[in-house]
Amino acid sequence: MSAANQTPVETLSEEQAAAELAFLAAEIASNDELYHGKDQPAISDAEYDALKRRNDAIEQRFPELIRDDSPSRRVGAAPLPTFAPITHSRPMLSLDNTFSDEDVQDFIGSVYRFLGQLPDGSIAFTAEPKIDGLSMSIRYENRKLVSAATRGDGTTGENVTANVKTIKQIPNTLPADAPDIVEVRGEVYMAKSDFLALNAQMEAEGKQTYVNPRNTAAGSLRQLDAKVTESRKLRFFAYAWGEISEMPSDTQMGTVETFGRWGFPINPLMKRLSSVEDILGHYREIGLQRPDLDYDIDGVVYKVDRLDLQQRLGFRSRSPRWATAHKFPAEQAFTTVENIDIQVGRTGALTPVARLTPVTVGGVVVTNATLHNEDYIKGIGNSGERIREDDHDIRIGDTVIVQRAGDVIPQVLDVVMEKRPAGAEAYVFPKTCPVCGSHAVRERNEKTGKLDSVTRCTGGFVCRAQATEHLKHFVSRNAFDIEGFGTKQVDFFFESEDEALKIRTAPDIFTLKKRQEASTLTKLENIDGFGKVSVKKLFDAIDERRSIALNRFIYALGIRHVGETTAKLLARHYGTYEAFETAMKEASSLAGDAWQDLNNVEGIGEIVARAIVEFYKEPRNLDVVGRLLDEVTPEAAEQIAASDSPVAGKTVVFTGSLEKFTRDEAKARAESLGAKVAGSVSKKTDILVAGPGAGSKLDKARELGVQTMDEDEWLALIGG
Ligand code: IVH
C-alpha cells in the first residue's frame, strides 16, 4: 500500500480500516521476520514503530476489526529453527506505547480508574530507560544458571544458553539467599562504543560494517559458535522477571534492586516517582541525557511499583495494564505542498492528500501526507478546536512542517507563514465527488447536531469509486477471498459494458459463468490476460465460495462499522443468516426485544447496532443481499468453545456498587474465563452479580428467574 492510499485514522471507514489492518499485519510480520529473525531490518526503527502505532490506532478506533493475526497480539517474530525452542514459564510480553504527555496522563488515570481509586498521587511508578536491545529470560535453578531464552514470539523463544553464559555481566550463580527458582529478565545490548569499535575494525579489515548496535547484538547472540558471542562484549540490564519461587520484595523497585545485589547490572536512571509532573520531569531528564548514554534507548518505561497492584491490574492480550513505554518524539522536516488530491473511499468519504516535494524524514523519503478532511486543512480539529494558529490553513504552494510519528502516512503539522507564496489561495474543498460528480455533503451527527468532519459522496452505488471499493472489499482475503479475483479483476469487470462480462454488484460475480455460457459474442477466454485455463480456474474459485462461513458472509456485506470481529460476534450470536436478517429487520424501530438483544451482544455498541439496522432498511441492500443469497449459502456458525471455568459461555451482568473489585476488573476477569459480560439484564442473562445498592436490574433478574449472587458468591464460583 503506498502512502498515497492512506487515510487519517479518524476518517477511516471500517472497510478501509480492515484492509489496512490486513496490510499492516502482513507488513509488520515480514519486518518482524527480517528484524528479529534475520537481524536485517529493511526499514528504520522509527518507521517500524510508525507501522505498529498506526495498527494500534486503527485497532483502538475499530476494536471489532482486531485480527486474529494482529501484530498487537504477537510479540516479535516466530523463532528461527537454528536453536532449540524453549517455552517460557510465563509469556514474555510487550509494552503499550505512549507518545505524548496526555497519553501518559491517560495511562496513569487508567491505572487509578481500574483500581477504583481517586487519582490522588498515592500510587508510585518506576521510570527507567527503554533499552534498545533484545529481551532475554535467564533461568536459575538452585542458584545455578540453567537456561537462557530469547523472547521469540512471546510464548516460545530460542535456547541461547551457551551464548548467554559468555556475557560477563550475567552471573552464572546466584548468592545463597536467592530463591530456588528464579527467572531474571532484561535486555541484552551492545554498547555504542563497542559497536563503533567493532565497525572500525570491520572497516579496517575491509569487511562489511553493521547497521546498528541492536541488530549487531542480536546477530552476535545467535551465533552457533559461542566464542563469537564472547568476542562481541554484549551487556545486560535486568528489569523484569518470569517465574520466581519466592518473591524477594513486594515492589518493582525492590525486586530489581535485589537483582542488583545478586550481581546483575541494573539501570542507574531508574527512579520511583508518583506525581505526573515528576514522572514527565524524569522523562525529559532522561531525554536530555540520551545522547551521552553509551547505549541506545528509545523511550522511558513506567511501571506500577507495588506488585499487588500489578497483580490486580493484570494483562490485556499482549501487554500489562500496569506498564507503558513513553517513546521519544518523531522526526520532522520542511517541504512544500505541490498539490492537493482527493481520494474517494468505499463509504464515499472524500480524503484530501497533500502531494509533497520529496523530503527525507528520519531516513525515509516522504512524498504524500494526509490532510484528513476539510476542517483539518483549515486548521480545525475533530471537536471543532483549533489545531493550528488562526491563519495557518494549508494551501498549495505552502512550505509545511511534516512529521512521521506513529502514522505511516506523515502528517502536516504546520505552515511556515513567512514562506507562503504571494498568490497562494485558500483551498476550496470540492462540493461534488471528483469520481462521479454527485453532491458531496457533510452529514450532521444525529446526537450532537454537529457537522461531521467527513465529506461524503452521495452517489452510493452510482459512484464508481464506492462501488468498486465495495466489490474489492467483498472479494478481499477475510471476506469471500476468491482466488484470482482481486482489485485488478474488479476494475476490469466493473468497467465492462458487455452483459456477458460486467460485474457491478457482488451477486454478478456468481452469475458470470452462466452469462458467459449463454453468450456467443464475448468469451472471457479470448480476452487478453485470460485464456482457457485461467478462466476455468476463476470459475472454480468462484464456485468454491458458493458455500461460505456465516461470519465471512456478514463481513463481506460491508456494513458500516462491521469488521471481522463484529461479524464473528454476530454470526456466533444469531447462528444462521436467516435468524440474523430477521432480527435486524425486527430491530428497525430501534426499540423492542430484537433491538435490545442486538445491543446486549457483548462487543457491539449502539453505533454499530444502528449501522446494521440502517443497512437492512435500505431496499438496495436488501435487493443485493437477496440476489446474493440466490447464489451463495452462508453456513451456520460454530458454537463457542467451552473452557473449564463454570462461567465459560455464560452471560453475566454486574450491577450495584461493587466493593471487592472495580467494574473493569470484574469484566476483564469474567471475560478471561470465557464469560460474556452484558450491560443489561434480559432473557439471555445467565448470572447477575449484585453489589450493595443494586436496584432495577436485580428486580428484573428475579422477575426473569435469572440466577443472582453477591460478590463473594461470584468470587467463590470463579475460584477467588
Ligand atoms: S518491561 C511485561 N522494561 O521493550 C513487560 N521492557 O516493548 C516487560 N524493554 O519486550 C517489559 N527496556 O524487550 C521493560 N526497562 C524496560 C525495557 C523493556 C527495553 C523492551 C523489552 C520488551 C519491550 C516491550
XYZ file of C-alpha atoms and ligand atoms in Angstrom:
744
model
C 0.000 0.000 0.000
C 1.547 3.303 -0.980
C 1.469 6.270 1.300
C -0.919 7.904 -1.139
C -3.598 5.394 -0.220
C -3.507 6.264 3.444
C -6.263 7.992 5.300
C -6.152 9.518 8.778
C -7.370 7.105 11.393
C -10.180 9.438 12.419
C -11.691 9.403 8.961
C -11.041 5.789 8.021
C -14.098 3.818 7.081
C -14.282 0.386 8.650
C -13.626 -1.187 5.276
C -10.525 0.889 4.768
C -9.527 0.105 8.323
C -9.986 -3.623 7.787
C -7.992 -3.553 4.578
C -5.263 -1.542 6.190
C -5.089 -3.801 9.235
C -4.673 -6.742 6.896
C -1.896 -4.921 5.110
C -0.230 -3.902 8.368
C -0.398 -7.438 9.762
C 1.461 -8.744 6.730
C 3.887 -5.841 6.592
C 4.757 -5.966 10.282
C 5.087 -9.753 10.225
C 7.533 -9.585 7.352
C 9.537 -6.865 9.064
C 9.486 -8.828 12.321
C 10.936 -11.717 10.438
C 13.674 -9.533 8.938
C 14.344 -7.768 12.210
C 14.129 -10.475 14.837
C 14.626 -13.495 12.676
C 17.376 -12.394 10.371
C 18.697 -9.258 12.080
C 18.455 -7.384 8.796
C 15.941 -4.579 9.145
C 14.561 -3.238 5.868
C 13.062 -0.169 7.468
C 14.158 2.173 10.233
C 13.049 1.584 13.825
C 11.012 4.770 13.634
C 9.233 3.506 10.555
C 8.558 0.162 12.177
C 7.177 1.936 15.228
C 5.068 4.003 12.890
C 3.547 0.857 11.385
C 2.806 -0.532 14.822
C 1.343 2.689 16.059
C -0.836 3.029 13.021
C -2.034 -0.517 13.638
C -2.737 0.248 17.305
C -4.521 3.490 16.480
C -6.777 1.773 13.964
C -7.486 -1.075 16.384
C -8.337 1.390 19.093
C -10.898 3.043 16.861
C -12.205 -0.227 15.442
C -11.801 -2.813 18.205
C -14.158 -5.076 16.317
C -11.653 -5.270 13.485
C -8.766 -6.640 15.537
C -7.467 -9.598 13.590
C -6.534 -12.979 14.962
C -3.103 -12.473 13.453
C -2.900 -8.853 14.570
C 0.635 -7.645 15.277
C -0.703 -6.379 18.611
C -1.379 -9.970 19.606
C 2.002 -11.164 18.549
C 5.245 -10.247 20.196
C 8.239 -10.275 17.914
C 8.682 -12.969 15.310
C 8.457 -16.723 15.415
C 11.800 -18.238 16.400
C 14.251 -19.421 13.750
C 14.807 -23.167 13.806
C 18.570 -22.968 14.373
C 18.238 -23.021 18.159
C 16.130 -25.376 20.218
C 12.847 -23.840 21.316
C 12.164 -23.031 24.961
C 8.622 -22.419 26.112
C 8.589 -19.572 28.607
C 7.188 -20.476 32.024
C 5.319 -17.188 31.793
C 4.867 -15.364 28.498
C 7.298 -12.578 27.682
C 5.014 -9.711 26.936
C 5.283 -6.452 25.166
C 4.571 -2.915 26.301
C 1.950 -0.485 25.153
C 3.380 2.698 23.704
C 2.569 6.236 24.718
C 3.723 9.242 22.753
C 2.576 12.408 24.475
C 2.237 13.902 27.942
C -1.524 13.452 27.587
C -1.089 9.756 26.771
C 0.954 9.375 29.953
C -1.669 11.195 31.964
C -4.299 8.879 30.465
C -2.220 5.848 31.349
C -1.860 6.953 34.963
C -5.550 7.874 35.091
C -6.499 4.453 33.760
C -4.462 2.744 36.486
C -6.332 4.641 39.204
C -9.664 4.091 37.483
C -9.131 0.377 37.083
C -8.249 0.095 40.749
C -11.250 2.188 41.722
C -9.168 4.936 43.325
C -9.183 8.698 43.032
C -6.080 9.987 41.194
C -4.584 11.412 44.373
C -0.932 10.717 43.579
C -0.765 7.850 46.050
C 0.343 5.212 43.552
C 4.080 5.081 42.894
C 5.562 4.252 39.495
C 9.058 3.329 38.475
C 10.503 5.166 35.483
C 13.576 3.847 33.654
C 15.077 3.988 30.155
C 13.694 1.676 27.497
C 16.803 -0.086 26.274
C 17.006 -0.782 22.555
C 18.363 -4.312 22.621
C 16.817 -7.760 22.842
C 14.964 -9.160 25.775
C 16.231 -12.293 27.427
C 14.908 -14.611 30.078
C 17.568 -16.269 32.207
C 16.574 -19.163 34.449
C 18.357 -20.214 37.635
C 17.574 -23.432 39.476
C 19.151 -23.860 42.880
C 21.093 -20.691 42.160
C 22.751 -22.036 39.027
C 22.153 -20.637 35.547
C 20.359 -23.453 33.713
C 18.948 -21.801 30.613
C 18.585 -18.566 28.705
C 15.981 -17.874 26.061
C 15.209 -15.065 23.652
C 11.697 -13.675 23.569
C 10.798 -15.319 20.255
C 7.064 -14.965 19.721
C 6.485 -14.240 23.406
C 5.450 -17.810 24.199
C 8.393 -19.737 22.831
C 11.914 -18.420 22.406
C 15.279 -19.772 21.347
C 17.625 -21.573 23.654
C 20.773 -19.430 23.607
C 22.162 -20.621 26.959
C 25.715 -21.250 25.760
C 25.932 -17.789 24.230
C 24.444 -16.001 27.226
C 26.912 -17.740 29.523
C 29.684 -15.822 27.734
C 28.186 -12.464 28.752
C 30.360 -11.334 31.653
C 27.722 -9.082 33.177
C 25.364 -12.035 33.692
C 26.210 -14.114 36.787
C 26.454 -17.876 36.385
C 25.463 -18.425 40.014
C 23.295 -16.540 42.473
C 24.074 -15.905 46.150
C 22.860 -18.315 48.864
C 19.872 -16.147 49.844
C 18.351 -16.269 46.343
C 15.248 -18.498 45.981
C 15.387 -21.957 44.368
C 13.783 -20.908 41.121
C 14.477 -17.504 39.622
C 13.976 -16.201 36.121
C 15.599 -12.832 35.624
C 14.540 -10.925 32.548
C 16.132 -7.931 30.942
C 17.784 -6.531 27.876
C 20.941 -7.753 26.191
C 22.538 -4.892 24.278
C 25.762 -3.729 22.720
C 27.335 -0.500 23.988
C 27.591 2.252 21.392
C 31.335 2.486 21.996
C 31.770 -1.265 21.435
C 29.653 -1.050 18.298
C 31.752 1.797 16.886
C 34.959 -0.042 17.717
C 33.656 -3.221 16.089
C 32.688 -1.333 12.942
C 36.062 0.417 12.814
C 37.686 -2.994 12.971
C 35.411 -4.391 10.273
C 36.208 -1.452 8.057
C 39.960 -1.851 8.641
C 39.640 -5.485 7.616
C 37.701 -4.486 4.524
C 34.565 -6.242 5.772
C 31.001 -5.037 5.705
C 30.035 -2.855 8.641
C 26.956 -3.407 10.845
C 23.779 -1.365 10.740
C 23.171 -0.545 14.391
C 24.023 -1.846 17.872
C 20.693 -3.578 18.345
C 20.924 -5.793 15.299
C 24.571 -6.464 15.890
C 23.746 -7.607 19.422
C 21.007 -9.874 18.095
C 23.286 -11.313 15.438
C 26.049 -11.813 17.969
C 23.756 -13.778 20.254
C 22.519 -16.082 17.554
C 25.966 -17.396 16.745
C 26.182 -21.154 16.813
C 29.773 -20.661 17.919
C 29.590 -19.116 21.398
C 33.180 -17.849 21.035
C 31.950 -15.273 18.526
C 29.367 -14.107 21.031
C 32.072 -13.808 23.651
C 34.220 -11.625 21.405
C 31.350 -9.152 20.937
C 31.235 -7.913 24.534
C 27.490 -7.916 24.984
C 25.981 -6.283 28.059
C 22.826 -6.639 30.099
C 20.312 -4.698 32.197
C 17.881 -6.590 34.445
C 14.407 -5.015 34.695
C 11.804 -7.801 34.970
C 11.276 -11.440 35.853
C 9.386 -14.603 34.960
C 8.908 -17.434 37.437
C 10.285 -16.850 40.949
C 9.632 -19.409 43.689
C 9.673 -16.745 46.398
C 9.438 -13.024 45.687
C 12.297 -11.123 47.324
C 10.283 -7.914 47.612
C 6.746 -6.615 47.214
C 7.681 -3.812 44.835
C 9.105 -3.473 41.321
C 11.909 -1.258 42.584
C 12.751 -3.568 45.486
C 12.862 -6.648 43.270
C 15.075 -5.017 40.655
C 17.363 -3.706 43.405
C 17.620 -7.260 44.717
C 18.723 -8.361 41.245
C 21.388 -5.666 41.560
C 22.592 -7.192 44.817
C 22.686 -10.614 43.181
C 25.173 -9.245 40.676
C 23.046 -8.128 37.717
C 23.576 -4.673 36.229
C 20.508 -2.525 36.827
C 19.894 0.819 35.212
C 21.115 3.744 37.323
C 18.450 6.044 35.859
C 15.586 4.001 37.316
C 13.571 6.092 39.764
C 10.420 5.686 41.851
C 8.015 8.614 41.381
C 4.360 9.375 41.992
C 3.106 12.638 40.524
C 2.558 13.083 36.789
C 4.863 16.130 36.926
C 7.714 14.169 38.461
C 7.249 11.306 36.025
C 7.264 13.600 32.993
C 10.182 15.522 34.516
C 12.198 12.328 34.690
C 11.257 11.504 31.087
C 12.676 14.865 29.982
C 15.767 14.398 32.118
C 16.442 11.003 30.522
C 15.812 12.575 27.096
C 18.484 15.183 27.831
C 20.954 12.507 28.867
C 20.141 10.268 25.892
C 22.950 11.469 23.570
C 25.545 10.918 26.292
C 24.489 7.414 27.285
C 26.655 4.592 25.955
C 23.591 2.589 24.905
C 20.634 3.256 22.605
C 17.309 3.946 24.254
C 14.035 4.767 22.540
C 11.862 5.893 25.405
C 11.120 5.626 29.100
C 9.201 2.727 30.686
C 6.765 3.398 33.533
C 5.608 0.565 35.780
C 3.304 0.494 38.799
C 5.670 -0.108 41.700
C 3.536 -2.205 44.058
C 3.398 -5.811 42.914
C -0.018 -6.448 44.475
C -1.392 -3.634 42.347
C 0.358 -5.035 39.263
C -1.366 -8.312 40.009
C -4.787 -6.689 40.250
C -4.250 -4.671 37.094
C -3.256 -7.773 35.160
C -2.796 -8.006 31.412
C -4.525 -7.278 28.179
C -3.921 -9.769 25.386
C -0.255 -8.930 24.959
C 0.748 -6.221 27.398
C 0.386 -5.395 31.079
C -2.103 -2.752 32.190
C 0.415 -1.660 34.794
C 3.159 -0.506 32.432
C 3.706 1.617 29.360
C 6.619 2.758 27.201
C 6.757 6.525 26.678
C 8.528 6.848 23.348
C 10.755 9.732 22.330
C 9.208 12.012 19.685
C 9.069 11.567 15.955
C 11.141 13.331 13.401
C 10.136 16.369 11.394
C 11.174 18.112 8.189
C 10.203 21.042 5.961
C 8.861 20.668 2.428
C 6.317 22.222 0.067
C 2.787 21.233 -0.887
C 2.760 20.759 -4.648
C -0.859 19.783 -4.951
C -3.893 18.544 -3.051
C -5.703 15.455 -4.401
C -8.989 13.959 -3.257
C -9.457 10.221 -2.797
C -12.862 8.551 -2.517
C -13.249 5.523 -0.253
C -15.809 2.711 -0.060
C -18.226 4.628 2.108
C -17.798 7.680 -0.094
C -15.506 9.577 2.255
C -13.528 12.258 0.413
C -9.987 12.342 1.776
C -7.612 15.140 0.763
C -3.989 14.142 0.289
C -1.089 16.589 0.010
C 1.424 15.817 -2.725
C 4.736 16.966 -1.348
C 8.127 17.788 -2.785
C 10.017 14.642 -1.745
C 11.857 15.098 1.533
C 13.697 12.726 3.869
C 12.227 12.423 7.346
C 14.055 10.121 9.711
C 15.692 8.231 6.874
C 12.575 7.739 4.766
C 11.507 9.693 1.690
C 8.106 11.258 2.116
C 6.015 12.358 -0.881
C 2.455 12.382 0.441
C 0.740 13.456 3.604
C -2.839 13.017 4.613
C -4.846 16.154 5.182
C -7.682 14.195 6.833
C -10.665 16.341 5.866
C -11.885 19.830 5.050
C -11.540 21.103 8.619
C -8.023 19.810 9.013
C -6.914 21.849 6.015
C -8.458 24.900 7.658
C -6.752 24.146 10.954
C -9.759 22.804 12.857
C -9.726 19.524 14.790
C -12.427 16.877 15.092
C -14.116 18.521 18.051
C -14.111 21.939 16.453
C -10.956 23.038 18.294
C -8.163 24.975 16.566
C -5.183 22.771 15.839
C -3.016 25.462 14.275
C -2.877 29.234 14.576
C -5.758 31.128 13.038
C -4.487 31.851 9.547
C -2.390 28.704 9.192
C -4.656 26.907 6.741
C -2.862 24.627 4.279
C -2.562 25.913 0.717
C -0.995 24.623 -2.467
C 2.492 26.181 -2.629
C 2.879 26.390 1.155
C 6.053 25.355 2.935
C 4.978 22.992 5.688
C 6.400 21.032 8.587
C 5.786 17.312 8.124
C 6.139 14.711 10.811
C 6.457 10.980 10.658
C 5.282 9.847 14.031
C 3.243 6.783 14.752
C 1.425 7.135 11.491
C 2.895 5.525 8.440
C 1.490 8.336 6.399
C 3.083 11.552 7.535
C 1.137 14.436 8.948
C 1.338 18.077 8.000
C 1.831 19.774 11.341
C 2.036 23.434 10.488
C 2.572 26.035 7.788
C 5.599 28.340 7.632
C 3.684 31.566 7.030
C 6.780 33.618 6.107
C 7.245 31.368 3.099
C 3.676 31.465 1.799
C 3.831 32.482 -1.897
C 2.143 35.784 -2.721
C -0.663 34.372 -4.848
C -1.475 31.294 -2.734
C -5.223 30.916 -2.350
C -7.196 29.146 0.333
C -8.032 25.598 -0.747
C -11.659 25.154 -1.735
C -12.915 21.738 -0.733
C -14.949 20.124 -3.538
C -18.730 20.180 -3.265
C -19.011 17.290 -5.667
C -17.408 13.879 -5.844
C -14.348 14.022 -8.118
C -15.142 10.480 -9.306
C -18.874 10.507 -10.082
C -19.854 14.156 -9.842
C -22.587 13.531 -7.248
C -23.067 16.020 -4.458
C -20.605 15.616 -1.634
C -22.011 16.533 1.761
C -21.051 16.698 5.370
C -23.628 14.847 7.420
C -24.912 16.182 10.682
C -24.358 13.973 13.703
C -27.781 12.859 14.931
C -26.834 13.041 18.559
C -24.717 16.180 18.798
C -26.216 18.103 15.903
C -22.683 18.964 14.814
C -21.379 18.721 11.284
C -19.395 15.572 10.669
C -15.794 16.237 9.686
C -16.009 13.779 6.796
C -17.384 14.923 3.451
C -19.165 12.079 1.687
C -20.120 11.455 -1.885
C -23.888 10.877 -2.057
C -23.599 8.783 -5.202
C -23.774 5.417 -3.423
C -23.757 2.593 -5.953
C -23.734 5.157 -8.760
C -20.244 6.237 -7.729
C -17.632 4.116 -9.421
C -15.198 4.645 -6.554
C -17.684 3.449 -3.942
C -18.996 0.555 -5.979
C -15.568 -0.756 -6.908
C -14.222 -0.299 -3.383
C -17.242 -2.248 -2.193
C -16.518 -5.095 -4.574
C -12.850 -5.056 -3.614
C -13.872 -5.456 -0.014
C -16.256 -8.264 -0.931
C -13.551 -10.349 -2.587
C -10.823 -9.431 -0.090
C -8.904 -12.004 1.880
C -11.042 -12.012 5.007
C -14.309 -11.793 3.117
C -15.001 -14.048 0.106
C -11.325 -14.401 -0.728
C -11.872 -15.528 -4.291
C -8.605 -16.680 -5.784
C -7.681 -14.902 -8.978
C -10.294 -12.234 -8.309
C -8.556 -9.190 -6.879
C -8.605 -5.448 -7.351
C -7.463 -5.665 -10.981
C -10.276 -8.028 -11.910
C -12.810 -5.883 -10.059
C -11.756 -2.868 -12.109
C -11.803 -4.839 -15.344
C -15.245 -6.405 -14.942
C -16.702 -3.239 -13.488
C -15.659 -1.147 -16.469
C -17.182 -3.549 -18.966
C -20.471 -2.594 -20.624
C -20.943 -6.087 -22.015
C -23.856 -8.004 -20.478
C -21.834 -11.200 -20.525
C -18.955 -9.613 -18.655
C -19.951 -6.732 -16.457
C -19.910 -7.008 -12.689
C -21.439 -4.099 -10.843
C -22.528 -5.762 -7.602
C -21.391 -8.831 -5.684
C -24.061 -11.262 -6.975
C -22.878 -10.536 -10.529
C -19.670 -12.387 -9.686
C -21.656 -15.565 -9.206
C -23.727 -15.179 -12.359
C -20.698 -14.516 -14.530
C -20.252 -18.148 -15.563
C -23.894 -18.527 -16.588
C -23.802 -15.292 -18.545
C -20.606 -16.393 -20.237
C -22.106 -19.725 -21.196
C -25.151 -18.022 -22.652
C -23.139 -15.531 -24.642
C -21.802 -16.313 -28.073
C -20.180 -12.938 -28.582
C -17.843 -12.153 -25.720
C -15.871 -15.068 -24.405
C -13.636 -14.334 -21.475
C -11.041 -16.821 -22.669
C -10.452 -14.724 -25.789
C -9.667 -11.629 -23.811
C -6.075 -10.615 -23.228
C -4.812 -11.760 -19.866
C -7.342 -14.592 -19.546
C -7.143 -17.824 -21.547
C -8.922 -21.143 -21.185
C -7.110 -22.477 -18.145
C -7.271 -19.320 -16.106
C -10.959 -18.848 -16.911
C -11.710 -22.340 -15.660
C -9.658 -21.703 -12.557
C -11.504 -18.470 -11.932
C -14.928 -20.114 -12.272
C -13.814 -22.947 -9.999
C -12.609 -20.445 -7.414
C -15.931 -18.620 -7.597
C -17.884 -21.869 -7.278
C -15.814 -22.828 -4.271
C -17.286 -19.863 -2.446
C -20.900 -20.724 -3.071
C -20.852 -22.010 0.449
C -19.195 -19.724 2.984
C -18.819 -19.276 6.737
C -21.529 -17.028 8.142
C -19.087 -14.591 9.715
C -17.282 -14.088 6.406
C -20.582 -13.603 4.659
C -21.667 -10.921 7.125
C -18.262 -9.234 6.994
C -18.325 -9.235 3.182
C -21.603 -7.301 3.104
C -19.575 -4.251 4.021
C -21.960 -2.935 6.630
C -20.506 0.184 8.150
C -18.596 -0.488 11.402
C -18.938 -4.250 10.986
C -15.429 -5.582 10.783
C -14.239 -9.141 11.091
C -14.601 -9.347 14.849
C -18.086 -7.877 14.921
C -19.086 -10.201 12.109
C -17.890 -13.125 14.191
C -19.842 -11.922 17.215
C -22.974 -11.596 15.116
C -22.512 -14.990 13.481
C -21.996 -16.643 16.818
C -24.933 -14.868 18.383
C -27.508 -15.435 15.646
C -26.267 -18.762 14.361
C -27.829 -18.582 10.903
C -28.117 -15.857 8.303
C -31.918 -16.091 8.258
C -32.077 -15.547 12.016
C -29.711 -12.597 11.718
C -31.573 -10.858 8.906
C -34.971 -11.452 10.501
C -33.750 -9.993 13.784
C -32.220 -6.959 12.067
C -35.485 -6.212 10.299
C -37.376 -6.592 13.558
C -34.948 -4.183 15.192
C -35.658 -1.480 12.600
C -37.647 0.687 15.019
C -34.604 0.869 17.327
C -36.795 -0.500 20.115
C -38.210 -3.805 21.234
C -36.696 -7.183 22.019
C -34.709 -7.671 18.813
C -33.101 -4.249 19.217
C -32.332 -4.917 22.901
C -30.921 -8.299 22.073
C -28.596 -6.828 19.444
C -27.362 -4.207 21.897
C -26.781 -6.871 24.508
C -24.298 -8.709 22.345
C -21.037 -8.077 24.154
C -18.717 -6.075 21.940
C -21.497 -4.397 19.967
C -22.199 -0.809 20.861
C -25.009 1.458 19.805
C -23.204 2.978 16.827
C -22.534 -0.446 15.376
C -26.062 -1.638 16.163
C -27.559 1.388 14.420
C -25.352 0.911 11.381
C -26.504 -2.679 10.974
C -30.168 -1.802 11.319
C -29.740 1.101 8.864
C -28.164 -1.281 6.369
C -31.227 -3.520 6.450
C -33.600 -0.584 5.998
C -32.109 0.218 2.611
C -34.048 -1.559 -0.177
C -30.992 -1.562 -2.466
C -29.050 -3.520 0.110
C -31.901 -5.996 0.547
C -32.022 -6.435 -3.195
C -28.290 -7.119 -3.452
C -28.325 -9.488 -0.461
C -31.374 -11.272 -1.856
C -29.717 -11.843 -5.218
C -26.562 -12.926 -3.464
C -28.476 -15.497 -1.428
C -29.793 -16.960 -4.688
C -26.199 -17.864 -5.477
C -24.481 -18.359 -2.144
C -25.261 -20.298 1.043
C -23.900 -18.986 4.338
C -23.103 -21.897 6.659
C -24.460 -21.947 10.205
C -21.960 -20.627 12.763
C -19.959 -22.823 15.063
C -20.654 -22.785 18.783
C -18.417 -21.025 21.288
C -15.617 -23.265 22.515
C -16.080 -24.202 26.151
C -13.378 -23.572 28.767
C -13.281 -25.394 32.091
C -14.492 -22.460 34.175
C -18.104 -22.798 35.335
C -18.795 -19.349 33.924
C -17.431 -20.072 30.438
C -20.003 -19.272 27.789
C -22.323 -17.691 30.373
C -23.673 -14.182 30.010
C -23.008 -12.193 33.155
C -24.253 -8.785 34.269
C -22.660 -6.816 37.119
C -24.774 -4.287 38.989
C -24.795 -2.216 42.162
C -21.722 -0.624 43.731
C -19.110 -3.334 43.635
C -16.799 -3.382 46.640
C -14.454 -6.274 46.023
C -13.318 -5.187 42.582
C -13.933 -2.403 40.076
C -16.289 -2.945 37.193
C -13.423 -3.031 34.689
C -11.603 -5.561 36.813
C -14.722 -7.726 37.135
C -15.352 -7.569 33.400
C -11.761 -8.370 32.461
C -11.694 -11.333 34.844
C -15.037 -12.728 33.687
C -14.060 -12.423 30.038
C -10.725 -14.078 30.647
C -12.709 -17.076 31.931
C -14.782 -17.207 28.773
C -17.893 -15.451 30.061
C -19.706 -12.741 28.141
C -20.370 -9.557 30.091
C -23.516 -7.646 29.188
C -24.719 -4.245 30.314
C -28.368 -5.036 30.866
C -30.476 -7.945 32.025
C -32.500 -9.928 29.505
C -33.774 -13.436 28.958
C -30.282 -14.270 27.721
C -28.625 -13.362 31.043
C -27.303 -16.349 32.989
C -25.893 -14.720 36.105
C -26.449 -11.364 37.762
C -23.760 -10.342 40.236
C -25.264 -7.724 42.522
C -23.237 -5.439 44.766
C -24.797 -3.283 47.515
C -27.493 -0.921 46.342
C -28.482 -2.999 43.320
C -31.863 -1.843 42.032
C -33.889 -2.336 38.890
C -31.521 -4.838 37.285
C -31.770 -7.076 40.309
C -35.565 -6.814 40.225
C -35.646 -7.645 36.553
C -33.304 -10.607 37.024
C -35.553 -12.001 39.750
C -38.568 -11.459 37.575
C -36.946 -13.396 34.734
C -35.680 -16.109 37.043
C -32.030 -15.292 36.343
C -29.544 -16.691 38.851
C -28.345 -13.874 41.148
C -25.412 -13.778 43.545
C -23.329 -11.332 45.562
C -19.663 -10.556 45.052
C -18.423 -13.226 47.461
C -20.504 -15.930 45.838
C -19.180 -14.840 42.461
C -15.590 -14.992 43.686
C -16.214 -18.446 45.128
C -17.709 -19.565 41.820
C -14.765 -18.377 39.727
C -12.227 -19.608 42.229
C -11.295 -16.395 44.064
S 9.440 -4.242 30.872
C 5.807 -7.094 30.931
N 11.437 -2.548 30.878
O 10.731 -3.373 25.441
C 6.713 -6.034 30.475
N 10.944 -3.669 28.841
O 8.024 -3.349 24.112
C 8.121 -6.465 30.387
N 12.475 -3.117 27.010
O 9.991 -6.775 25.401
C 8.991 -5.473 29.736
N 13.746 -1.741 28.135
O 12.464 -6.026 25.153
C 10.715 -3.398 30.146
N 13.209 -1.069 31.038
C 12.488 -1.921 30.319
C 12.777 -2.168 28.969
C 11.973 -3.048 28.261
C 13.534 -2.321 26.966
C 11.965 -3.881 25.865
C 11.744 -5.334 26.126
C 10.284 -5.562 25.935
C 9.933 -4.426 25.017
C 8.487 -4.050 25.172
